[in-house]
Amino acid sequence: MNAVPDGRTVRWEHRDGELLAAATQYVLDHGVATLTMRPLAEAVGVTIATLIRRFGSKDELLEQICRSIHLDMLDTLAYDPELAGLDPRQTLDVLWGRWLDPAQARQFTFLFELFGVALRDPDRYGWFAESVISDWLAPIEDVLVEVGTEISQARALATVVLSLLRGLHMDFAMTGDRDRVEAAYHLVVDAMASQL
């Protein structure tokens, strides 16, 4: 005898995007460290079975949330008309300003939380290194090569840029000291200007 799905399960059929968005908002509000599926299911109005059917495990859900956030950020980098025609330094300055906006804080807190989790269990969170490093290096390298950086130098310079932005952003997220962090950003980017 087949079980009849409850109303909450039926409500989310064919609405994976909406369910992912609702789960994302919950995780951004509550964090990763204490995340369990039952409170998440209750908060978004589905059963645990629905979450598992749609996303698999908690780890798979976190991966989908992370990849969705990164895809949105990378799409902005590739397709945002405000960035069209800017040189790499100008692009960095625009993105840096956006990423320090308090509206972005929850996304970056989530990503920084995943850094810690992935460092503790790299085998379990190997996808995170791919998403947070490899997926980001390629577009930065591409831009650098387009403006004349030698291919042999592009990966190293992209690594420096990514590490600079991440490290300073993490500092800002922890301390809230925008003036100090912004001064450090400009100091380093000004020193690298000839490379950009």
PDB file of N, CA and C in Angstrom, residues 20 27 31 36 44 49 53 70 79 84 98 122 146-147 162 165 191:
ATOM      1  N   LEU A  20      14.901  25.513  -1.817  1.00  0.00           N
ATOM      2  CA  LEU A  20      16.316  25.829  -1.595  1.00  0.00           C
ATOM      3  C   LEU A  20      16.454  27.251  -1.058  1.00  0.00           C
ATOM      4  N   VAL A  27      19.386  28.746   7.001  1.00  0.00           N
ATOM      5  CA  VAL A  27      20.785  28.481   7.330  1.00  0.00           C
ATOM      6  C   VAL A  27      21.552  29.786   7.507  1.00  0.00           C
ATOM      7  N   GLY A  31      22.979  29.557  11.010  1.00  0.00           N
ATOM      8  CA  GLY A  31      24.343  29.052  10.940  1.00  0.00           C
ATOM      9  C   GLY A  31      24.429  27.571  10.671  1.00  0.00           C
ATOM     10  N   THR A  36      20.396  21.218  12.267  1.00  0.00           N
ATOM     11  CA  THR A  36      19.829  19.874  12.172  1.00  0.00           C
ATOM     12  C   THR A  36      18.593  19.953  11.290  1.00  0.00           C
ATOM     13  N   VAL A  44      10.658  25.732   7.563  1.00  0.00           N
ATOM     14  CA  VAL A  44      10.260  25.999   6.180  1.00  0.00           C
ATOM     15  C   VAL A  44       8.941  25.329   5.810  1.00  0.00           C
ATOM     16  N   ALA A  49      11.303  14.142   5.651  1.00  0.00           N
ATOM     17  CA  ALA A  49      11.320  13.276   4.463  1.00  0.00           C
ATOM     18  C   ALA A  49      11.379  14.113   3.186  1.00  0.00           C
ATOM     19  N   ARG A  53      14.307  13.926   0.499  1.00  0.00           N
ATOM     20  CA  ARG A  53      13.980  13.612  -0.895  1.00  0.00           C
ATOM     21  C   ARG A  53      14.528  14.677  -1.838  1.00  0.00           C
ATOM     22  N   HIS A  70      27.670  30.876  -4.359  1.00  0.00           N
ATOM     23  CA  HIS A  70      28.833  31.133  -5.222  1.00  0.00           C
ATOM     24  C   HIS A  70      28.412  31.397  -6.657  1.00  0.00           C
ATOM     25  N   TYR A  79      28.395  38.827 -15.477  1.00  0.00           N
ATOM     26  CA  TYR A  79      27.310  39.421 -16.253  1.00  0.00           C
ATOM     27  C   TYR A  79      26.797  40.765 -15.745  1.00  0.00           C
ATOM     28  N   ALA A  84      30.938  45.938 -16.497  1.00  0.00           N
ATOM     29  CA  ALA A  84      31.377  45.865 -17.901  1.00  0.00           C
ATOM     30  C   ALA A  84      32.330  47.009 -18.221  1.00  0.00           C
ATOM     31  N   ARG A  98      30.839  46.275  -2.416  1.00  0.00           N
ATOM     32  CA  ARG A  98      29.591  45.509  -2.306  1.00  0.00           C
ATOM     33  C   ARG A  98      29.685  44.464  -1.201  1.00  0.00           C
ATOM     34  N   PRO A 122      38.327  17.602   5.938  1.00  0.00           N
ATOM     35  CA  PRO A 122      38.523  17.880   4.516  1.00  0.00           C
ATOM     36  C   PRO A 122      37.991  16.794   3.583  1.00  0.00           C
ATOM     37  N   GLU A 146      43.166  38.464 -19.910  1.00  0.00           N
ATOM     38  CA  GLU A 146      42.562  39.378 -20.891  1.00  0.00           C
ATOM     39  C   GLU A 146      43.235  40.736 -20.910  1.00  0.00           C
ATOM     40  N   VAL A 147      43.722  41.197 -19.753  1.00  0.00           N
ATOM     41  CA  VAL A 147      44.352  42.531 -19.714  1.00  0.00           C
ATOM     42  C   VAL A 147      45.867  42.460 -19.855  1.00  0.00           C
ATOM     43  N   LEU A 162      42.597  36.636  -4.435  1.00  0.00           N
ATOM     44  CA  LEU A 162      41.553  35.915  -3.707  1.00  0.00           C
ATOM     45  C   LEU A 162      41.873  35.829  -2.223  1.00  0.00           C
ATOM     46  N   LEU A 165      41.405  39.333  -0.543  1.00  0.00           N
ATOM     47  CA  LEU A 165      40.004  39.678  -0.311  1.00  0.00           C
ATOM     48  C   LEU A 165      39.398  38.836   0.801  1.00  0.00           C
ATOM     49  N   ALA A 191      49.714  48.808  -3.982  1.00  0.00           N
ATOM     50  CA  ALA A 191      51.041  48.241  -4.206  1.00  0.00           C
ATOM     51  C   ALA A 191      51.038  47.241  -5.354  1.00  0.00           C
TER      52      ALA A 191
END
